[in-house]
mmCIF file of N, CA and C in Angstrom:
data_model
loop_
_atom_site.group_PDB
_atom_site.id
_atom_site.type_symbol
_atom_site.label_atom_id
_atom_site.label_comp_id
_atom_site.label_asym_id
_atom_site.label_seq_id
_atom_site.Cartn_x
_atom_site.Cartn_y
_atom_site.Cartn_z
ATOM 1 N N UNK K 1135 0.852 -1.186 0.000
ATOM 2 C CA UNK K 1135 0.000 0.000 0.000
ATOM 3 C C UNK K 1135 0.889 1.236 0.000
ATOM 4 N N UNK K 1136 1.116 2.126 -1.393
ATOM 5 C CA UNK K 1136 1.539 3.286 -1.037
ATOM 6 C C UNK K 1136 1.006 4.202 -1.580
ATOM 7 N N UNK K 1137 0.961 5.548 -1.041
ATOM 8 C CA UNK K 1137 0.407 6.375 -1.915
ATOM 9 C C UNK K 1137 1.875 7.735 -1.906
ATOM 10 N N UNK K 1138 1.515 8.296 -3.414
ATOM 11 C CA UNK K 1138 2.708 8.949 -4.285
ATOM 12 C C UNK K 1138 1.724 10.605 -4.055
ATOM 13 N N UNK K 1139 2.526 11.397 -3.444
ATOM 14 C CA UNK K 1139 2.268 12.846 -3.582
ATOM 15 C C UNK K 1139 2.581 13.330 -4.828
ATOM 16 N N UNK K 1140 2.486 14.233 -5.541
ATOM 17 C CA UNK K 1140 3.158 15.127 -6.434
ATOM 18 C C UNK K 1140 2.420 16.208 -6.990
ATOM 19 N N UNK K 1141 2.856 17.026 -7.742
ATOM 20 C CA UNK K 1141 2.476 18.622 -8.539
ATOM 21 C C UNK K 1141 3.026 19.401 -7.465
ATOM 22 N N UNK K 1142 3.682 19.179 -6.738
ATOM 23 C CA UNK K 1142 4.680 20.879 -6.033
ATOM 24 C C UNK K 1142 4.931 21.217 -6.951
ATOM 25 N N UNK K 1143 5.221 22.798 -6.440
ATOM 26 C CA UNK K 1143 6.563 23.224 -6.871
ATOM 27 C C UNK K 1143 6.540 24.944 -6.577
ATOM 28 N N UNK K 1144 7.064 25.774 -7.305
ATOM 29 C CA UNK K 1144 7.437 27.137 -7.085
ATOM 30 C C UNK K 1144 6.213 27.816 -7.995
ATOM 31 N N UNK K 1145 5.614 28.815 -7.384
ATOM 32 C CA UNK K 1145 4.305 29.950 -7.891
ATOM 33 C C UNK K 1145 4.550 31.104 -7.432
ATOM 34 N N UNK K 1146 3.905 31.927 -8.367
ATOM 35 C CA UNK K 1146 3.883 33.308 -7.833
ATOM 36 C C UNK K 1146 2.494 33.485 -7.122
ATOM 37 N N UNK K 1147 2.481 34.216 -6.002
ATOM 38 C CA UNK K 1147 1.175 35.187 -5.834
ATOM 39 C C UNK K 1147 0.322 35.271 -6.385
ATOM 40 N N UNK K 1148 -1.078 33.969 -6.132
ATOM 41 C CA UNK K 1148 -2.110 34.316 -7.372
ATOM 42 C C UNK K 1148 -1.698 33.015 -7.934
ATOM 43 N N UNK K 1149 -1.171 32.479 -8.295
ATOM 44 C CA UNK K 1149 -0.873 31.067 -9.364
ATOM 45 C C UNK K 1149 -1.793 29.689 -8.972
ATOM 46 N N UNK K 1150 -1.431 28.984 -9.309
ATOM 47 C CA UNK K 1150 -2.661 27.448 -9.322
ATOM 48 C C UNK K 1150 -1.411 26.512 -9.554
ATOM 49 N N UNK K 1151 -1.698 25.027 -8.784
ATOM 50 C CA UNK K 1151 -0.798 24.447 -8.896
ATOM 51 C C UNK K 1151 -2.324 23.067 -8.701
ATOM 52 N N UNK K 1152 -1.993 21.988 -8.751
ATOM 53 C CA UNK K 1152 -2.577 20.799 -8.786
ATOM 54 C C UNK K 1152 -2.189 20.377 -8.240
ATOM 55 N N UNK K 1153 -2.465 19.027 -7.132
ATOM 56 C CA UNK K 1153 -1.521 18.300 -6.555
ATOM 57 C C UNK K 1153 -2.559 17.122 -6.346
ATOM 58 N N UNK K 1154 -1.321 15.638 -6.770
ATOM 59 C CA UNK K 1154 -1.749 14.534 -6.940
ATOM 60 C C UNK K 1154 -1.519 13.833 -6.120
ATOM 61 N N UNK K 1155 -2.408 12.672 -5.855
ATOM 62 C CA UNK K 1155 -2.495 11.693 -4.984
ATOM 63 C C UNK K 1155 -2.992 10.250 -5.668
ATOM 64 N N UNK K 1156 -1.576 9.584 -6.031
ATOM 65 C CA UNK K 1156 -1.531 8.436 -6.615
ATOM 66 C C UNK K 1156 -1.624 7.026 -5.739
ATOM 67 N N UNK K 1157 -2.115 6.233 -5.649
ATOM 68 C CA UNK K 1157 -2.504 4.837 -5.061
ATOM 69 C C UNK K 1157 -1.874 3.861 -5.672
ATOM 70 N N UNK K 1158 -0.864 3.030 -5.017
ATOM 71 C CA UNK K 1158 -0.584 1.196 -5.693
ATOM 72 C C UNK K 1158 -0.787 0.598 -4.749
ATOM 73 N N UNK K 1159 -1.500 -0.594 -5.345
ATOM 74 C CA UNK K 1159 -1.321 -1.404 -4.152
ATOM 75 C C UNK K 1159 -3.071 -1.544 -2.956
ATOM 76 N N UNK K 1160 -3.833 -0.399 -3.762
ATOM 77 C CA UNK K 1160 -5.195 -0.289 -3.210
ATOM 78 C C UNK K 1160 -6.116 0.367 -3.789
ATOM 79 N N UNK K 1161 -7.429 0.653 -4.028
ATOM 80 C CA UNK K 1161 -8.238 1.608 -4.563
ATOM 81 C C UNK K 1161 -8.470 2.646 -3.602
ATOM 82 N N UNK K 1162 -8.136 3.928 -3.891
ATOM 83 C CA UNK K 1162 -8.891 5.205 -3.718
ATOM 84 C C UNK K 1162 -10.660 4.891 -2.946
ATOM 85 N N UNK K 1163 -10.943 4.728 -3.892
ATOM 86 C CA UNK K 1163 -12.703 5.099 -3.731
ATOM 87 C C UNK K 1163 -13.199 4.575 -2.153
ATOM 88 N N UNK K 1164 -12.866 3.538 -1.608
ATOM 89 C CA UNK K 1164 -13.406 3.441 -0.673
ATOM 90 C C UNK K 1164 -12.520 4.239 0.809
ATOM 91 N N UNK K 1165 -11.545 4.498 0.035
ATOM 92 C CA UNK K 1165 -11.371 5.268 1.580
ATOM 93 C C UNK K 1165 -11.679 6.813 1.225
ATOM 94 N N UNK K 1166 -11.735 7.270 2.674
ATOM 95 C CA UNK K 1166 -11.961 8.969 2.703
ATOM 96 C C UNK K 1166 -10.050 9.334 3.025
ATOM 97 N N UNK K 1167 -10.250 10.200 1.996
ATOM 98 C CA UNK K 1167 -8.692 10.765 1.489
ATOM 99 C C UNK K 1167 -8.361 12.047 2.196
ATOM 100 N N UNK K 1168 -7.285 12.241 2.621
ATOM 101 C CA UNK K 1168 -7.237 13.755 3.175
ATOM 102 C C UNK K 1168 -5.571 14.213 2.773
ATOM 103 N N UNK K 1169 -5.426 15.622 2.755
ATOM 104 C CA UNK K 1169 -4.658 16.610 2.256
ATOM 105 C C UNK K 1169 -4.295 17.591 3.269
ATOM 106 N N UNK K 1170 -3.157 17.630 3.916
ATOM 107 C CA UNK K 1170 -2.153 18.081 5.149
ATOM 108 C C UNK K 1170 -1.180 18.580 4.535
ATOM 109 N N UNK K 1171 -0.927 19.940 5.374
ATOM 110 C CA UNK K 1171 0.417 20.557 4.920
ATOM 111 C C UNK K 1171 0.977 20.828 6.282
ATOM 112 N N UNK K 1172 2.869 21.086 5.969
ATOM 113 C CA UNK K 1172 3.178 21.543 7.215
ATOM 114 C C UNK K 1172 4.644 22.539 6.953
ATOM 115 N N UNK K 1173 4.317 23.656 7.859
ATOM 116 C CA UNK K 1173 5.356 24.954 7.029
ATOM 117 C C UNK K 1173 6.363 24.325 7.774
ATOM 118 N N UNK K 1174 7.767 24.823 8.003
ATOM 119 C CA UNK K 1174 8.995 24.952 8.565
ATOM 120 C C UNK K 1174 8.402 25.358 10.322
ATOM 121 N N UNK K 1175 9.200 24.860 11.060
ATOM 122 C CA UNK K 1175 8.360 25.719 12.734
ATOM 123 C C UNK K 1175 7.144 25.516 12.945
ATOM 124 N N UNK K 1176 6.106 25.065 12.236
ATOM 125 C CA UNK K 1176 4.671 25.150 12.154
ATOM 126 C C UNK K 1176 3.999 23.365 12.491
ATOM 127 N N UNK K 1177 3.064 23.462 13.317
ATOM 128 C CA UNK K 1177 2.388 22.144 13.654
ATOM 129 C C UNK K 1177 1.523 21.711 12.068
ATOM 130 N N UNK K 1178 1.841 20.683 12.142
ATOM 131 C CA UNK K 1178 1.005 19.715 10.777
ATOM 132 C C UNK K 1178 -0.704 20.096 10.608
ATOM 133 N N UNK K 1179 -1.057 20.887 9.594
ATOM 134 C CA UNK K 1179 -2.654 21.617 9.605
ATOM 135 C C UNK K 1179 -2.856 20.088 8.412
ATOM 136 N N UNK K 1180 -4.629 20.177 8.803
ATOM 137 C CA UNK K 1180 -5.337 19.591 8.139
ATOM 138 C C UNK K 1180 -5.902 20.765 6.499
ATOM 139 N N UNK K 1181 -5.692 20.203 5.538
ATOM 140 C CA UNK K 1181 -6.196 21.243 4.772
ATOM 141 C C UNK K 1181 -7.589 20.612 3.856
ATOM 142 N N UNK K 1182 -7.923 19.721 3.678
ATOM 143 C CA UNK K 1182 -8.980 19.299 2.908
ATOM 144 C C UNK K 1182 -9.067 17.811 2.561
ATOM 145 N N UNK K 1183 -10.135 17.261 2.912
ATOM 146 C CA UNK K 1183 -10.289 15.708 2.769
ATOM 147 C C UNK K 1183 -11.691 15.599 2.009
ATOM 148 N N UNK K 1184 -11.698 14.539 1.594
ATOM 149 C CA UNK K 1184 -13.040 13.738 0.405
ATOM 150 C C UNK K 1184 -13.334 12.196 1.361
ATOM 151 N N UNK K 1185 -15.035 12.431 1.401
ATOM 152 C CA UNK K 1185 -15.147 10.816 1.835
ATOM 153 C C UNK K 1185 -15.025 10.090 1.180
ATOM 154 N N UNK K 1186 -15.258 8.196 1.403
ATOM 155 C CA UNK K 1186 -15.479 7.248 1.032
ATOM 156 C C UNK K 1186 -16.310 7.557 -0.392
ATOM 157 N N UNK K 1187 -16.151 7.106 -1.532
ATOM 158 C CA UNK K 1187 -16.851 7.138 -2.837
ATOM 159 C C UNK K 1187 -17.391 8.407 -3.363
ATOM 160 N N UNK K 1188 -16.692 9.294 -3.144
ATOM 161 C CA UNK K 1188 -16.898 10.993 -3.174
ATOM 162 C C UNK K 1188 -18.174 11.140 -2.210
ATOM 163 N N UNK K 1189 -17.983 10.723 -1.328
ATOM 164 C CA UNK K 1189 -18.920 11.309 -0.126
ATOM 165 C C UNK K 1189 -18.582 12.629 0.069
ATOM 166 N N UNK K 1190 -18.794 13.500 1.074
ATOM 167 C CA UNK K 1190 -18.583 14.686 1.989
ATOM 168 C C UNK K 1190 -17.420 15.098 1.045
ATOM 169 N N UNK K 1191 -17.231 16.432 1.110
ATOM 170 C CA UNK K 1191 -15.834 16.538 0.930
ATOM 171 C C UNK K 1191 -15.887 18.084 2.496
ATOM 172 N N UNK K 1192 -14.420 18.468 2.416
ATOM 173 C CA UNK K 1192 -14.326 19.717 3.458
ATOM 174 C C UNK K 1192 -12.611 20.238 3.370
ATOM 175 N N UNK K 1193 -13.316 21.260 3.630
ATOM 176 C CA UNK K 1193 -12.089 22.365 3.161
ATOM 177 C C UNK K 1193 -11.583 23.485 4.358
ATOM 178 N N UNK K 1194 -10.552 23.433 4.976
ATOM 179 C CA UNK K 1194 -10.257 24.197 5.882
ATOM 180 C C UNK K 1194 -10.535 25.873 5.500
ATOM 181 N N UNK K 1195 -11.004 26.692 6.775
ATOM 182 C CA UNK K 1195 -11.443 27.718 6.225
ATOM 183 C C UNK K 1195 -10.050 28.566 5.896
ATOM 184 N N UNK K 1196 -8.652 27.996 6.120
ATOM 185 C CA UNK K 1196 -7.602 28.533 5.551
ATOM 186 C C UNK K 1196 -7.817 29.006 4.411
ATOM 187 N N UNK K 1197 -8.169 27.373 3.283
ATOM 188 C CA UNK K 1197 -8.128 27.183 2.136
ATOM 189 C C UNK K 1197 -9.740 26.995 1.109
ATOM 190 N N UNK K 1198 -11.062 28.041 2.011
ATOM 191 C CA UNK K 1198 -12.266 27.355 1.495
ATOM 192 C C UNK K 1198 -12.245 28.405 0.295
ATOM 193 N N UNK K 1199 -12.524 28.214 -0.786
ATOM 194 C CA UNK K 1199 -12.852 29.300 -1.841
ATOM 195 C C UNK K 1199 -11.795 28.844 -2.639
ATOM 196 N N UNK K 1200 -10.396 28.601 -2.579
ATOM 197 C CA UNK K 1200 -9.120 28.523 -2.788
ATOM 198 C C UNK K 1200 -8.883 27.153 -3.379
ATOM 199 N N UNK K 1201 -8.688 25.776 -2.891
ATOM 200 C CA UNK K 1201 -9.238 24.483 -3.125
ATOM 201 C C UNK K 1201 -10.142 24.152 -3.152
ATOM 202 N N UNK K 1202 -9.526 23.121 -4.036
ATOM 203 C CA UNK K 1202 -11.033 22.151 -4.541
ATOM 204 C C UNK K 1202 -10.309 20.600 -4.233
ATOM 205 N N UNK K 1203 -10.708 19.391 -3.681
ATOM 206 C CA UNK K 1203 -10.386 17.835 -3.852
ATOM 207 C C UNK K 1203 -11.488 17.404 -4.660
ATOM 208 N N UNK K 1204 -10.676 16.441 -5.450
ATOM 209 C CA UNK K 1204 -11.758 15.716 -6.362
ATOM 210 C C UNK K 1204 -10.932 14.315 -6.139
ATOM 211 N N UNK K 1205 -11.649 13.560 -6.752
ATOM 212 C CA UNK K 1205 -11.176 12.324 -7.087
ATOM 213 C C UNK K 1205 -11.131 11.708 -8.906
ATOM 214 N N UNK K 1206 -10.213 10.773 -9.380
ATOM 215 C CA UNK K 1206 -10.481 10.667 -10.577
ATOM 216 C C UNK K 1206 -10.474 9.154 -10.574
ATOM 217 N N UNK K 1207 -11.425 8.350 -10.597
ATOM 218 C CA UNK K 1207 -11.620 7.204 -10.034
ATOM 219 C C UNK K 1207 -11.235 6.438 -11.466
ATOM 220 N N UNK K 1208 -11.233 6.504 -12.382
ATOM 221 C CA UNK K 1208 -10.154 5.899 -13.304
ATOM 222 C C UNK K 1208 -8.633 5.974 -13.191
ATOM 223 N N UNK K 1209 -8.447 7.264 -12.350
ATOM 224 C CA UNK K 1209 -6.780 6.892 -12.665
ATOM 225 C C UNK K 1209 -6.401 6.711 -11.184
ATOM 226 N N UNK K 1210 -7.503 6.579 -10.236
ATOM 227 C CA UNK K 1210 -7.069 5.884 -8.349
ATOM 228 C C UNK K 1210 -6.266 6.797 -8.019
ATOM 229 N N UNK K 1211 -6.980 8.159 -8.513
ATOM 230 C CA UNK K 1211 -5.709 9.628 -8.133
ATOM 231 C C UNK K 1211 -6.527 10.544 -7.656
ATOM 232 N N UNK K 1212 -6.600 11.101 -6.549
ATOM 233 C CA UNK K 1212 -7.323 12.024 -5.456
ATOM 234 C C UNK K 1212 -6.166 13.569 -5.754
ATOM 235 N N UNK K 1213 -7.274 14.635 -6.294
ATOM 236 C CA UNK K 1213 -6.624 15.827 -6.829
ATOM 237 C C UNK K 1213 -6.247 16.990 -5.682
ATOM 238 N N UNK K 1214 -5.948 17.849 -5.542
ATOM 239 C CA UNK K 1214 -6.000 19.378 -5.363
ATOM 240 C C UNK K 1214 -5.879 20.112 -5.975
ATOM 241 N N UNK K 1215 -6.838 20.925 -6.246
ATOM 242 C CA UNK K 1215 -6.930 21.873 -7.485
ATOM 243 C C UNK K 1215 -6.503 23.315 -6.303
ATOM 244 N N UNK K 1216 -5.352 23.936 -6.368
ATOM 245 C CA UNK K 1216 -4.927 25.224 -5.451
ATOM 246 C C UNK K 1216 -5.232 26.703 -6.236
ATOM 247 N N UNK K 1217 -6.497 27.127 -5.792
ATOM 248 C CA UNK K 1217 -5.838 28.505 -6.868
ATOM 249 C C UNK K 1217 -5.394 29.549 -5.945
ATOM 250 N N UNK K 1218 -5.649 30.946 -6.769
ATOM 251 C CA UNK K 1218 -5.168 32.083 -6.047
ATOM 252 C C UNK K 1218 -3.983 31.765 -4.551
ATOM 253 N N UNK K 1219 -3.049 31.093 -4.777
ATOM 254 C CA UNK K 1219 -2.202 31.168 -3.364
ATOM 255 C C UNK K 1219 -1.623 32.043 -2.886
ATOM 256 N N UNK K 1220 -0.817 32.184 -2.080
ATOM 257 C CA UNK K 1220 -0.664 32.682 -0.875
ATOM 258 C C UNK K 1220 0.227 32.409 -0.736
ATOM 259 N N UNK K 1221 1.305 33.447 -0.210
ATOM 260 C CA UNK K 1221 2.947 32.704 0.419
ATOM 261 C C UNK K 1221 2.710 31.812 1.538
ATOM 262 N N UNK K 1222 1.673 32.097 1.930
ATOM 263 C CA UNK K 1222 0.896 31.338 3.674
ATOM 264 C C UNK K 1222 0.852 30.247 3.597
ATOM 265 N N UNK K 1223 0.651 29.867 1.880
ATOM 266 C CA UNK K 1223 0.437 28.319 1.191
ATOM 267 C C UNK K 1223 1.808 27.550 1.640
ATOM 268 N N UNK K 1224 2.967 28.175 1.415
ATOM 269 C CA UNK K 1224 4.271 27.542 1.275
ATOM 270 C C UNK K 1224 4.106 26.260 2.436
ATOM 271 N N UNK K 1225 4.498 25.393 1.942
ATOM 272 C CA UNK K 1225 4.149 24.252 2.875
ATOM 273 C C UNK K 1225 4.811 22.856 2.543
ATOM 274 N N UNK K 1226 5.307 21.832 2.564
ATOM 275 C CA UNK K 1226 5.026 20.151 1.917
ATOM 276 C C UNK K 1226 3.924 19.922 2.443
ATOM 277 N N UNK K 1227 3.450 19.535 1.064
ATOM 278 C CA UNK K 1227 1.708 18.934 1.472
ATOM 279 C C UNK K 1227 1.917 17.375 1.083
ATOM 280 N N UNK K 1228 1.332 16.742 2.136
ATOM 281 C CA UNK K 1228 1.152 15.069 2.257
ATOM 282 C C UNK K 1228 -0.479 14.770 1.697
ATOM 283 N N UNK K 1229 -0.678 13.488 1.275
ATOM 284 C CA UNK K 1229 -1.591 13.133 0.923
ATOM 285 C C UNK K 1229 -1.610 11.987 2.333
ATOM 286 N N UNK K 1230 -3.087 11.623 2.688
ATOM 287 C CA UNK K 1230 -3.228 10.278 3.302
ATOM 288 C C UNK K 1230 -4.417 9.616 3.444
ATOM 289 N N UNK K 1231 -4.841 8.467 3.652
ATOM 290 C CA UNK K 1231 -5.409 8.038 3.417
ATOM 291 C C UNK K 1231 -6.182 6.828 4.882
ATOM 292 N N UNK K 1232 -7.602 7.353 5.159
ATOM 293 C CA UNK K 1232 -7.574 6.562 5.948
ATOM 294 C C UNK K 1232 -8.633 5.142 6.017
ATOM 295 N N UNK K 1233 -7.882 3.978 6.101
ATOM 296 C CA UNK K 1233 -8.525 2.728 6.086
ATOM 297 C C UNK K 1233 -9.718 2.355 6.252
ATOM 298 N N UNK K 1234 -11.077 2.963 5.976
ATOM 299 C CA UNK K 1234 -12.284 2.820 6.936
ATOM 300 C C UNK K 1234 -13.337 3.659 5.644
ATOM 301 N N UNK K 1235 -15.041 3.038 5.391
ATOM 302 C CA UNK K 1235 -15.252 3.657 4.743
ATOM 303 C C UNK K 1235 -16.263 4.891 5.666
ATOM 304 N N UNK K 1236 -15.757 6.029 5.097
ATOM 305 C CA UNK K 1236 -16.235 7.082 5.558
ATOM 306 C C UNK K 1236 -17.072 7.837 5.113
ATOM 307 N N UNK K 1237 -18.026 8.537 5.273
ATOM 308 C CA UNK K 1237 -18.841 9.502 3.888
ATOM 309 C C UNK K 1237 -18.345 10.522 4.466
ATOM 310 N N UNK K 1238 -18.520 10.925 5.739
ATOM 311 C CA UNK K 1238 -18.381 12.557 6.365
ATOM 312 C C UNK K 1238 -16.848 12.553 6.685
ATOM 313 N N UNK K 1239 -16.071 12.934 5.897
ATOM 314 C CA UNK K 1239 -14.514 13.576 5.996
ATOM 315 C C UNK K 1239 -14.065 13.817 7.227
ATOM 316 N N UNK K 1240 -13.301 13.955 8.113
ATOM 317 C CA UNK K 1240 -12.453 14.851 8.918
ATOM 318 C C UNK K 1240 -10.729 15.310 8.454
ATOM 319 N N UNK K 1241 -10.144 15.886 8.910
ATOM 320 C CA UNK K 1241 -8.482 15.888 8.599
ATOM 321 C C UNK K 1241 -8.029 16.181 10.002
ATOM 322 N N UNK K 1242 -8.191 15.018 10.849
ATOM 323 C CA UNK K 1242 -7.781 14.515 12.225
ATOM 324 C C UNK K 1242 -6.425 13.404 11.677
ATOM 325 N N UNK K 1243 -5.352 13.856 11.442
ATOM 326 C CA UNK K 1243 -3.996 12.986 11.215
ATOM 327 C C UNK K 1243 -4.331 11.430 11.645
ATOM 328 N N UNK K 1244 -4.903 11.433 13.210
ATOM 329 C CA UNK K 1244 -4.669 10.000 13.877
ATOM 330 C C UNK K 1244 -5.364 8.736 13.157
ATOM 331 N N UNK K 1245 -6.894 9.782 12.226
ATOM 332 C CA UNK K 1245 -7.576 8.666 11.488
ATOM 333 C C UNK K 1245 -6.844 8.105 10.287
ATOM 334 N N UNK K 1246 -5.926 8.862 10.142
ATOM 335 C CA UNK K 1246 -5.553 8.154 8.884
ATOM 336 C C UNK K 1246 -4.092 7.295 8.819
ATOM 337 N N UNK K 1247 -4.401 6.346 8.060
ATOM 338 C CA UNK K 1247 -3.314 5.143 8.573
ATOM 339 C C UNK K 1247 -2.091 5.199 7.475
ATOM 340 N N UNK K 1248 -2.357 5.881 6.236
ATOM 341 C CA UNK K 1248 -1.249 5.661 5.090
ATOM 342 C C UNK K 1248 -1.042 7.045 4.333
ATOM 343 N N UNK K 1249 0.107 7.316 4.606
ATOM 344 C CA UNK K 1249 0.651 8.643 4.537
ATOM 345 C C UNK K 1249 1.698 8.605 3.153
ATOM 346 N N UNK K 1250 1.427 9.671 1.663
ATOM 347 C CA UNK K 1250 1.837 9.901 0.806
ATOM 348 C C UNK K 1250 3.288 10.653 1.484
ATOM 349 N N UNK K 1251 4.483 10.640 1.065
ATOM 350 C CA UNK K 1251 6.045 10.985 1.141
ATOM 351 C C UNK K 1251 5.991 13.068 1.098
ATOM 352 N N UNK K 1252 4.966 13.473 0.760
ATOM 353 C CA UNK K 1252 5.539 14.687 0.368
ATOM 354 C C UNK K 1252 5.583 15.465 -0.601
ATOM 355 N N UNK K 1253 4.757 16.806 -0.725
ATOM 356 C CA UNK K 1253 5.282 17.319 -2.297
ATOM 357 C C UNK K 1253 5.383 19.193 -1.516
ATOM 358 N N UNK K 1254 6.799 19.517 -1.567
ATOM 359 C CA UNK K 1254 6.874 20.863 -1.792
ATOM 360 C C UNK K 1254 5.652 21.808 -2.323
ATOM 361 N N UNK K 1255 5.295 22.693 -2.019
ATOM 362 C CA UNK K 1255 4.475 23.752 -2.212
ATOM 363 C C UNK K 1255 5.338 25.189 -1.741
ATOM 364 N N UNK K 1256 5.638 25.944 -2.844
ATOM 365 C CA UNK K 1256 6.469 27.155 -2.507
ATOM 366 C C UNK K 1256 5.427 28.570 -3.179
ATOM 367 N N UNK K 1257 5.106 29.276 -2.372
ATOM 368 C CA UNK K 1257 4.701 30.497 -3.352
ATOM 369 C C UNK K 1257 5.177 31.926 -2.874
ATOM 370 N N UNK K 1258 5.787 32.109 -4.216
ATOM 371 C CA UNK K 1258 6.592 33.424 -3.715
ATOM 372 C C UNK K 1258 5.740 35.200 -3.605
ATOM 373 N N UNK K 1259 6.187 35.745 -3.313
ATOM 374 C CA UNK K 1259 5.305 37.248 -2.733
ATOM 375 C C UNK K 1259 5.973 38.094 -3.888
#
């Protein structure tokens, strides 16, 4: 079971970046997926999770207006669509995934059992 972060990288003020959440080894759809970032000095924030079979989805009011999670259940890849960012954004954002089917989301770290490696998020001012 692993799941693959990716789409970091460097933005300006205002830019859009995507960020992927790839699955081997298990299907997506039945778990509720969640999306965590964590700055330098800064405690690990919850930023947006999707339930079990696109149940619930929820969006920290950091990031509500700003992201979007989707899921693309052909390619077992759970999205973030980032727009308008924020240097505030700068972060590695983890993908994870927790074992259990869920409809109503949370982004409580402890529920979730399988944690994506990491993808840089930089946005410059």
């Amino acid at each position: 079971v692993q799941l693959q972060a990716s789409g970091g990288g460097l933005v300006q003020t205002g830019g859009s970046l995507r960020l992927s959440c790839a699955a081997s080894g298990f299907t997506l759809d039945y778990y509720a997926i969640g999306w965590f970032r964590q700055a330098p000095g800064k405690e690990r924030e919850g930023v947006s999770c999707i339930g079990s079979n696109d149940g619930s989805t929820f969006h920290a009011d950091s990031v509500k207006g700003r992201f979007t999670i989707s899921r693309d259940h052909a390619k077992n890849t759970v999205y973030l669509q980032m727009n308008s960012l924020k240097p505030e954004d700068t972060a590695v954002y983890y993908c994870a995934a927790e074992p259990r089917f869920v409809q109503f989301c949370a982004v409580v770290p402890e529920q979730y059992d399988y944690w994506g490696q990491g993808t840089q998020v930089t946005v410059s001012s």
